Amino acid sequence: MAGMSKNDFEIINRRMASVAGHLIPGQILTRNNETISLSGCSSGIDDTYHRVHGEVPSHIPEWTPAVDDSGKPFIDIVYEKAVGEGIAKITINRPEKRNAFRPQTVKELMRAFNDARDDNSIGVIIFTGKGTKAFCSGGDQSLRGKQGYADFDNFGRLNVLDLQVQIRRLPKPVIAMVAGYAVGGGHVLHMVCDLTIAADNAVFGQTGPKVGSFDAGYGASIMARLELHKNFLVFVCKFLRFVIFKNLIVGVSDVLTTSFESVGPKRAREMWFMARFYNASEAEKMGLVNIVVPLEKLEEETIKWCREILRNSPMAVRLCKSAINAIDDGHAGLQQIGGDATLLFYGTEEGTEGKNAYLQRRKPDFSKFPRLP
Ligand SMILES: CC(C)(COP(=O)(O)OP(=O)(O)OC[C@H]1O[C@@H](n2cnc3c(N)ncnc32)[C@H](O)[C@@H]1OP(=O)(O)O)[C@@H](O)C(=O)NCCC(=O)NCCSC(=O)CCC(=O)c1ccccc1C(=O)O
């Protein structure tokens, strides 16, 4: 561009790479079979934030078994917390059944998620399946009766729906860590999690129509709306770089090869009507998962994501979760984000003045609080 020196170009290039780096911080990613290594966004980035915070630690956490206050043992799941870190891990432990869930499994999962929600020291929850063959293969078909799934009780139930709602509304991030099959009701479970980190051996799909079942709730609606908006921002950065540098070859190919990851209604219909399976890279292209990593790196990468989230403001992260869900969740979404607003307000002097005035049987003095524009 006229009037700009080579140095100016380098500065702009560095700044744009840095902006892109903040969109996908500190990572060299495999996305859609291409390695995205935005200069300046690798973990060696030398900006103030990285100088202050340093690298995200990658050591293996020390896991300790966790219990809830019912005192009952867990049979179908393993519930653990990382010592000294805000991470809980909940694992379906029926590998011989490809981690299919029965009512007992769902009840235990709900107890563990409830405990992790109530534990102030926990900031992120990993949800996974035992072994490398399956995250979860859905409802245990051998226990399916006319009213749903029945194990020790005589009556059937469809209680996984309650678990889905619990994960969706849980005010902390839940990360699905998927190795092997995530199919049927197991596929729905990974979709309702906030993030999905997939191993390269992961397989995704709905099987319902093959076995006379379907999930017309979250299983249909959330799938149709899944997309990774983040890629759009990377696209904008690449496009700007093209506009500024007039690098036609790189610019045009960048623009053409940047995909907008989205399942959308058409793909959702395909997944449900055909009940096909998709490998990890296909799932990534569709925006079903956040990242695909080699199987042997799955837990390491997931822990890194947890630690990166845990560096950030818990309240900000909480509000981001409820804000992102709000529009799709209707009244329930508004209730969640509205509740967060009340929670924050209770911590203010203004909120406290109202309560104190009531308890002290006096008029509240709200005059000292600004009526902000
Ligand atoms: C997952 C597979 C593709 C894995 O294949 P493979 O590696 O070859 O292993 P297999 O030899 O098939 O399986 C090993 C072993 O596990 C048993 N098993 C696997 N999955 C299940 C299952 N879902 N239920 C019961 N048992 C299972 C299998 O029988 C073998 O046992 P052996 O004793 O060794 O023979 C493959 O296993 C597979 O396709 N599995 C079935 C996937 C499936 O169709 N799942 C059910 C979909 S429907 C569903 O999940 C209901 C969802 C639901 O719960 C729901 C929905 C909507 C409203 C409410 C509800 C609700 O609350 O219930």
Coordinates of C-alpha atoms and ligand atoms in Angstrom, one line a residue:
M1 CA 0.0 0.0 0.0
A2 CA 1.2 3.5 -0.9
G3 CA 3.2 5.3 1.8
M4 CA 3.7 2.1 3.9
S5 CA 7.1 0.8 4.6
K6 CA 8.1 -2.9 4.9
N7 CA 8.3 -2.3 8.6
D8 CA 4.7 -1.1 8.7
F9 CA 3.6 -4.2 6.9
E10 CA 5.5 -6.4 9.3
I11 CA 3.9 -4.6 12.3
I12 CA 0.4 -5.0 10.8
N13 CA 1.0 -8.6 10.0
R14 CA 2.2 -9.3 13.6
R15 CA -0.8 -7.5 15.1
M16 CA -3.2 -9.5 12.9
A17 CA -1.5 -12.8 13.7
S18 CA -1.8 -11.8 17.4
V19 CA -5.5 -11.0 17.1
A20 CA -6.0 -14.4 15.4
G21 CA -4.0 -15.9 18.2
H22 CA -6.3 -14.5 20.8
L23 CA -9.2 -16.1 18.9
I24 CA -7.6 -19.5 19.2
P25 CA -5.0 -18.8 21.9
G26 CA -1.8 -20.7 22.2
Q27 CA -2.5 -23.6 19.9
I28 CA -1.4 -25.2 16.7
L29 CA -4.5 -26.9 15.7
T30 CA -5.5 -29.6 13.3
R31 CA -8.7 -28.4 11.7
N32 CA -10.4 -29.9 8.7
N33 CA -7.2 -31.9 8.0
E34 CA -5.1 -28.7 7.7
T35 CA -2.7 -27.5 10.3
I36 CA -3.5 -24.0 11.3
S37 CA -0.3 -22.5 12.7
L38 CA -1.0 -18.8 12.8
S39 CA 2.3 -17.0 13.3
G40 CA 2.3 -15.4 16.7
C41 CA -0.4 -17.6 18.0
S42 CA 1.8 -20.6 19.0
S43 CA 2.5 -21.1 22.6
G44 CA 5.8 -19.3 22.2
I45 CA 4.0 -16.0 21.7
D46 CA 5.8 -13.1 23.3
D47 CA 3.1 -10.7 24.4
T48 CA 2.5 -9.3 27.8
Y49 CA -0.3 -11.7 28.6
H50 CA 1.9 -14.7 28.0
R51 CA 4.8 -13.2 29.9
V52 CA 2.5 -12.7 32.9
H53 CA 0.7 -16.0 32.8
G54 CA 3.3 -18.3 31.3
E55 CA 2.5 -21.6 29.6
V56 CA -0.5 -23.6 30.5
P57 CA 0.9 -26.5 32.6
S58 CA 0.8 -29.9 31.0
H59 CA 1.7 -32.2 33.9
I60 CA -0.7 -35.1 34.6
P61 CA -3.1 -34.3 37.4
E62 CA -3.3 -36.4 40.5
W63 CA -6.8 -37.8 40.6
T64 CA -8.5 -38.7 43.8
P65 CA -11.9 -40.6 44.1
A66 CA -14.8 -38.3 45.0
V67 CA -18.0 -39.0 46.7
D68 CA -21.3 -37.1 47.1
D69 CA -23.1 -36.4 50.3
S70 CA -25.5 -39.4 49.9
G71 CA -22.6 -41.6 51.0
K72 CA -23.7 -44.2 48.5
P73 CA -21.0 -45.8 46.4
F74 CA -20.8 -45.4 42.6
I75 CA -21.2 -48.6 40.7
D76 CA -21.6 -47.6 37.0
I77 CA -19.4 -44.5 37.0
V78 CA -16.1 -43.3 38.4
Y79 CA -16.1 -39.9 39.9
E80 CA -12.8 -38.1 40.6
K81 CA -11.4 -34.7 41.4
A82 CA -7.9 -33.4 40.5
V83 CA -5.9 -32.7 43.7
G84 CA -5.3 -28.9 44.1
E85 CA -7.0 -28.0 40.8
G86 CA -10.6 -27.1 39.9
I87 CA -11.2 -30.1 37.7
A88 CA -13.7 -32.9 38.2
K89 CA -13.8 -36.0 36.0
I90 CA -16.9 -38.1 35.6
T91 CA -16.5 -41.4 33.7
I92 CA -19.1 -43.9 32.6
N93 CA -17.7 -47.2 33.6
R94 CA -19.4 -49.9 31.6
P95 CA -16.7 -50.5 28.9
E96 CA -17.9 -54.1 28.3
K97 CA -21.2 -52.5 27.1
R98 CA -19.4 -49.7 25.2
N99 CA -20.5 -47.5 28.1
A100 CA -24.2 -47.8 27.3
F101 CA -26.2 -46.3 30.1
R102 CA -28.9 -47.9 32.2
P103 CA -31.1 -46.0 34.7
Q104 CA -28.6 -46.7 37.5
T105 CA -25.8 -45.1 35.4
V106 CA -27.9 -42.0 34.7
K107 CA -28.9 -41.7 38.4
E108 CA -25.2 -41.9 39.4
L109 CA -24.1 -39.4 36.7
M110 CA -26.7 -36.9 38.0
R111 CA -25.4 -37.3 41.6
A112 CA -21.9 -36.7 40.5
F113 CA -22.7 -33.7 38.3
N114 CA -24.8 -32.3 41.2
D115 CA -21.9 -32.6 43.5
A116 CA -19.4 -31.0 41.1
R117 CA -21.9 -28.1 40.6
D118 CA -22.1 -27.6 44.3
D119 CA -18.4 -27.8 45.0
N120 CA -17.0 -24.3 45.0
S121 CA -13.5 -25.6 44.3
I122 CA -14.6 -27.1 41.0
G123 CA -14.6 -24.9 37.9
V124 CA -14.6 -27.4 35.0
I125 CA -16.0 -30.9 34.6
I126 CA -14.7 -33.5 32.2
F127 CA -17.3 -36.1 31.1
T128 CA -15.9 -39.3 29.5
G129 CA -16.2 -43.0 29.1
K130 CA -13.9 -45.7 30.4
G131 CA -11.4 -47.2 27.9
T132 CA -10.7 -46.2 24.4
K133 CA -13.5 -48.0 22.5
A134 CA -16.4 -45.8 23.5
F135 CA -17.4 -42.6 25.1
C136 CA -21.0 -43.9 25.3
S137 CA -23.2 -46.1 23.0
G138 CA -26.5 -44.7 24.3
G139 CA -29.3 -46.4 26.2
D140 CA -28.8 -50.0 27.2
Q141 CA -31.1 -51.7 24.7
S142 CA -31.2 -54.9 26.7
L143 CA -33.1 -53.1 29.4
R144 CA -35.5 -51.2 27.1
G145 CA -39.2 -51.9 27.8
K146 CA -42.5 -50.3 26.8
Q147 CA -42.1 -47.4 29.2
G148 CA -38.4 -46.8 28.8
Y149 CA -35.3 -48.4 30.4
A150 CA -35.8 -50.5 33.5
D151 CA -33.1 -52.0 35.7
F152 CA -33.5 -52.6 39.4
D153 CA -36.9 -50.8 39.4
N154 CA -39.9 -52.5 37.9
F155 CA -40.9 -49.4 35.9
G156 CA -39.1 -48.0 32.9
R157 CA -37.8 -44.5 32.6
L158 CA -36.3 -42.0 30.1
N159 CA -34.2 -40.3 32.7
V160 CA -31.3 -39.4 30.5
L161 CA -33.4 -36.4 29.4
D162 CA -33.0 -35.0 33.0
L163 CA -29.3 -35.5 32.7
Q164 CA -29.1 -33.6 29.4
V165 CA -31.0 -30.7 31.0
Q166 CA -28.7 -30.8 34.0
I167 CA -25.6 -30.5 31.9
R168 CA -27.0 -27.8 29.8
R169 CA -28.0 -25.7 32.8
L170 CA -25.0 -26.5 35.0
P171 CA -23.3 -23.1 35.5
K172 CA -19.8 -24.5 34.9
P173 CA -18.2 -25.7 31.6
V174 CA -18.6 -29.4 30.9
I175 CA -16.1 -30.9 28.4
A176 CA -16.9 -34.1 26.6
M177 CA -13.6 -36.1 26.2
V178 CA -14.4 -38.6 23.5
A179 CA -12.5 -41.7 22.5
G180 CA -14.2 -44.3 20.3
Y181 CA -17.9 -44.4 19.8
A182 CA -20.2 -41.6 20.8
V183 CA -23.4 -42.9 19.3
G184 CA -27.2 -42.9 19.9
G185 CA -28.0 -41.4 23.3
G186 CA -24.2 -41.1 23.8
H187 CA -23.9 -38.8 20.8
V188 CA -26.6 -36.6 22.3
L189 CA -24.7 -36.5 25.6
H190 CA -21.5 -35.2 24.0
M191 CA -23.6 -32.6 22.0
V192 CA -25.1 -31.1 25.2
C193 CA -21.7 -30.7 26.7
D194 CA -20.2 -27.2 26.2
L195 CA -17.1 -28.4 24.4
T196 CA -16.0 -31.7 22.8
I197 CA -12.4 -32.8 22.5
A198 CA -12.2 -35.9 20.3
A199 CA -9.5 -38.5 19.9
D200 CA -8.7 -39.4 16.3
N201 CA -10.4 -42.8 16.8
A202 CA -13.7 -41.2 17.7
V203 CA -16.8 -42.1 15.8
F204 CA -20.0 -40.1 16.0
G205 CA -23.6 -40.7 14.9
Q206 CA -27.2 -41.3 15.8
T207 CA -28.5 -44.9 15.7
G208 CA -32.0 -44.3 16.9
P209 CA -33.9 -44.9 13.7
K210 CA -32.0 -48.2 13.2
V211 CA -33.1 -49.5 16.6
G212 CA -36.6 -47.9 16.8
S213 CA -35.7 -44.9 18.9
F214 CA -35.2 -41.2 18.5
D215 CA -34.5 -38.1 20.6
A216 CA -36.8 -35.4 19.4
G217 CA -35.6 -33.1 22.2
Y218 CA -32.1 -31.7 22.5
G219 CA -30.8 -34.6 20.3
A220 CA -32.6 -33.0 17.3
S221 CA -32.7 -29.3 18.2
I222 CA -29.2 -28.8 19.5
M223 CA -27.6 -30.8 16.7
A224 CA -29.3 -28.6 14.1
R225 CA -27.9 -25.5 15.6
L226 CA -24.3 -26.6 16.3
E227 CA -21.7 -24.5 14.6
L228 CA -18.3 -23.2 15.4
H229 CA -18.5 -19.4 15.0
K230 CA -14.8 -19.1 15.9
N231 CA -13.8 -20.1 12.4
F232 CA -15.7 -17.1 11.0
L233 CA -13.4 -14.8 12.9
V234 CA -10.3 -16.6 11.7
F235 CA -11.7 -16.2 8.2
V236 CA -12.1 -12.4 8.8
C237 CA -8.5 -12.2 9.8
K238 CA -7.3 -14.1 6.8
F239 CA -9.5 -12.0 4.5
L240 CA -8.1 -8.7 6.0
R241 CA -4.6 -10.0 5.6
F242 CA -5.4 -10.6 1.9
V243 CA -6.9 -7.2 1.5
I244 CA -4.0 -5.4 3.1
F245 CA -1.2 -7.4 1.4
K246 CA -2.9 -8.0 -1.9
N247 CA -1.4 -11.5 -1.8
L248 CA -3.8 -13.0 -4.3
I249 CA -2.7 -16.6 -4.2
V250 CA -2.5 -17.0 -0.4
G251 CA -5.5 -14.7 0.1
V252 CA -7.9 -16.4 -2.3
S253 CA -6.9 -19.9 -1.3
D254 CA -7.3 -18.9 2.4
V255 CA -10.7 -17.6 1.7
L256 CA -11.7 -20.6 -0.4
T257 CA -10.4 -23.2 2.0
T258 CA -11.8 -21.7 5.2
S259 CA -14.9 -23.6 5.9
F260 CA -17.8 -22.5 8.1
E261 CA -18.2 -25.4 10.4
S262 CA -21.8 -26.0 11.0
V263 CA -24.1 -29.0 11.3
G264 CA -27.3 -27.1 10.5
P265 CA -30.7 -28.5 9.8
K266 CA -29.8 -30.3 6.5
R267 CA -26.9 -32.3 8.1
A268 CA -29.0 -32.9 11.2
R269 CA -31.7 -34.5 9.0
E270 CA -29.0 -36.6 7.3
M271 CA -27.6 -37.8 10.6
W272 CA -31.0 -38.7 11.9
F273 CA -32.6 -40.1 8.7
M274 CA -29.6 -42.1 7.6
A275 CA -28.2 -43.0 11.0
R276 CA -24.7 -43.1 9.5
F277 CA -21.4 -42.9 11.5
Y278 CA -18.9 -40.2 10.9
N279 CA -15.2 -40.2 11.8
A280 CA -13.5 -37.6 13.9
S281 CA -12.3 -35.5 11.0
E282 CA -15.8 -35.5 9.4
A283 CA -17.3 -34.5 12.8
E284 CA -14.8 -31.7 13.1
K285 CA -15.7 -30.4 9.6
M286 CA -19.3 -30.3 10.7
G287 CA -18.6 -28.4 13.8
L288 CA -19.7 -31.3 16.0
V289 CA -16.4 -31.2 17.9
N290 CA -13.9 -28.5 18.9
I291 CA -10.7 -30.2 18.2
V292 CA -9.3 -33.7 17.2
V293 CA -6.1 -34.9 18.8
P294 CA -4.2 -38.2 18.7
L295 CA -5.8 -40.7 21.1
E296 CA -2.7 -40.8 23.3
K297 CA -2.9 -37.1 23.8
L298 CA -6.6 -36.9 24.5
E299 CA -6.5 -36.5 28.3
E300 CA -3.4 -34.3 28.2
E301 CA -5.1 -31.9 25.7
T302 CA -8.4 -31.9 27.6
I303 CA -6.6 -31.1 30.9
K304 CA -4.9 -28.2 29.1
W305 CA -8.2 -26.8 27.9
C306 CA -9.5 -27.1 31.5
R307 CA -6.5 -25.3 32.9
E308 CA -6.8 -22.5 30.3
I309 CA -10.5 -22.0 31.2
L310 CA -9.6 -22.1 34.9
R311 CA -7.3 -19.1 34.5
N312 CA -10.3 -17.0 33.5
S313 CA -12.9 -15.3 35.6
P314 CA -15.4 -18.0 36.8
M315 CA -18.3 -15.5 36.8
A316 CA -17.4 -14.4 33.2
V317 CA -17.3 -18.0 32.1
R318 CA -20.6 -18.7 33.8
L319 CA -22.3 -15.8 32.2
C320 CA -20.8 -16.7 28.8
K321 CA -22.4 -20.2 29.1
S322 CA -25.8 -18.9 30.1
A323 CA -25.6 -16.1 27.4
I324 CA -24.7 -18.5 24.6
N325 CA -27.6 -20.9 25.6
A326 CA -30.2 -18.2 26.4
I327 CA -31.7 -17.6 23.0
D328 CA -32.2 -21.3 22.2
D329 CA -33.4 -22.2 25.7
G330 CA -36.4 -19.8 25.7
H331 CA -37.8 -19.1 29.2
A332 CA -35.4 -21.6 30.8
G333 CA -32.5 -19.7 29.1
L334 CA -33.8 -16.4 30.4
Q335 CA -34.3 -17.8 33.8
Q336 CA -30.7 -19.0 33.9
I337 CA -29.1 -15.7 32.7
G338 CA -31.6 -13.7 34.8
G339 CA -30.6 -15.7 37.9
D340 CA -27.0 -15.0 37.2
A341 CA -27.9 -11.2 37.1
T342 CA -29.6 -11.5 40.5
L343 CA -26.7 -13.5 41.8
L344 CA -24.3 -10.6 40.8
F345 CA -26.7 -8.0 42.1
Y346 CA -26.9 -9.6 45.6
G347 CA -23.2 -8.9 45.9
T348 CA -23.6 -5.2 45.3
E349 CA -24.0 -2.4 47.9
E350 CA -27.3 -1.4 46.3
G351 CA -28.8 -4.9 46.6
T352 CA -27.5 -5.1 50.2
E353 CA -29.0 -1.7 51.1
G354 CA -32.5 -3.0 50.1
K355 CA -32.2 -6.1 52.3
N356 CA -30.7 -4.2 55.3
A357 CA -33.4 -1.6 55.2
Y358 CA -36.1 -4.3 55.2
L359 CA -34.5 -6.1 58.1
Q360 CA -33.9 -2.8 60.0
R361 CA -37.5 -1.7 59.4
R362 CA -36.4 1.6 57.7
K363 CA -36.8 3.2 54.3
P364 CA -34.0 2.1 51.9
D365 CA -31.7 4.9 50.7
F366 CA -31.2 4.1 47.1
S367 CA -30.4 7.8 46.3
K368 CA -26.6 7.2 46.6
F369 CA -26.6 4.7 43.7
P370 CA -26.1 6.1 40.2
R371 CA -28.7 5.7 37.6
L372 CA -26.3 4.7 34.9
P373 CA -26.8 5.6 31.3
Ligands
LIG1 C1 -21.3 -48.9 19.6 C2 -21.1 -50.0 18.6 C3 -21.1 -49.4 17.2 C4 -19.8 -50.7 18.9 O1 -19.6 -51.8 18.1 P1 -18.5 -52.9 18.4 O2 -17.2 -52.2 18.8 O3 -18.5 -53.8 17.3 O4 -19.0 -53.6 19.8 P2 -20.2 -54.6 19.9 O5 -19.7 -55.9 19.8 O6 -21.4 -54.2 19.1 O7 -20.6 -54.3 21.5 C5 -19.9 -54.8 22.5 C6 -20.8 -55.2 23.6 O8 -21.5 -54.0 24.1 C7 -22.9 -54.2 23.9 N1 -23.5 -52.9 23.6 C8 -23.1 -51.9 22.9 N2 -23.9 -50.9 22.8 C9 -25.0 -51.3 23.5 C10 -26.2 -50.7 23.8 N3 -26.5 -49.4 23.4 N4 -27.1 -51.3 24.6 C11 -26.8 -52.6 25.1 N5 -25.7 -53.2 24.8 C12 -24.8 -52.6 24.1 C13 -23.1 -55.2 22.8 O9 -24.3 -55.9 22.9 C14 -21.9 -56.2 23.1 O10 -22.3 -57.0 24.2 P3 -21.9 -58.5 24.2 O11 -22.5 -59.0 25.5 O12 -20.4 -58.6 24.1 O13 -22.6 -59.1 23.0 C15 -22.2 -51.0 18.7 O14 -22.1 -51.7 20.0 C16 -23.6 -50.4 18.6 O15 -24.1 -50.1 17.5 N6 -24.3 -50.3 19.7 C17 -25.7 -49.9 19.8 C18 -25.8 -48.4 19.6 C19 -27.3 -48.1 19.8 O16 -28.1 -48.4 19.0 N7 -27.6 -47.4 20.9 C20 -28.9 -47.1 21.3 C21 -29.5 -45.9 20.6 S1 -31.0 -45.5 21.2 C22 -30.6 -44.6 22.6 O17 -29.5 -44.4 22.9 C23 -31.7 -44.2 23.4 C24 -31.5 -42.8 23.8 C25 -32.3 -42.5 25.0 O18 -31.9 -43.0 25.9 C26 -33.5 -41.6 24.9 C27 -33.8 -41.0 23.7 C28 -34.8 -40.1 23.6 C29 -35.6 -39.9 24.7 C30 -35.2 -40.5 25.9 C31 -34.2 -41.4 26.0 C32 -33.9 -42.1 27.3 O19 -34.0 -41.4 28.4 O20 -33.6 -43.3 27.3

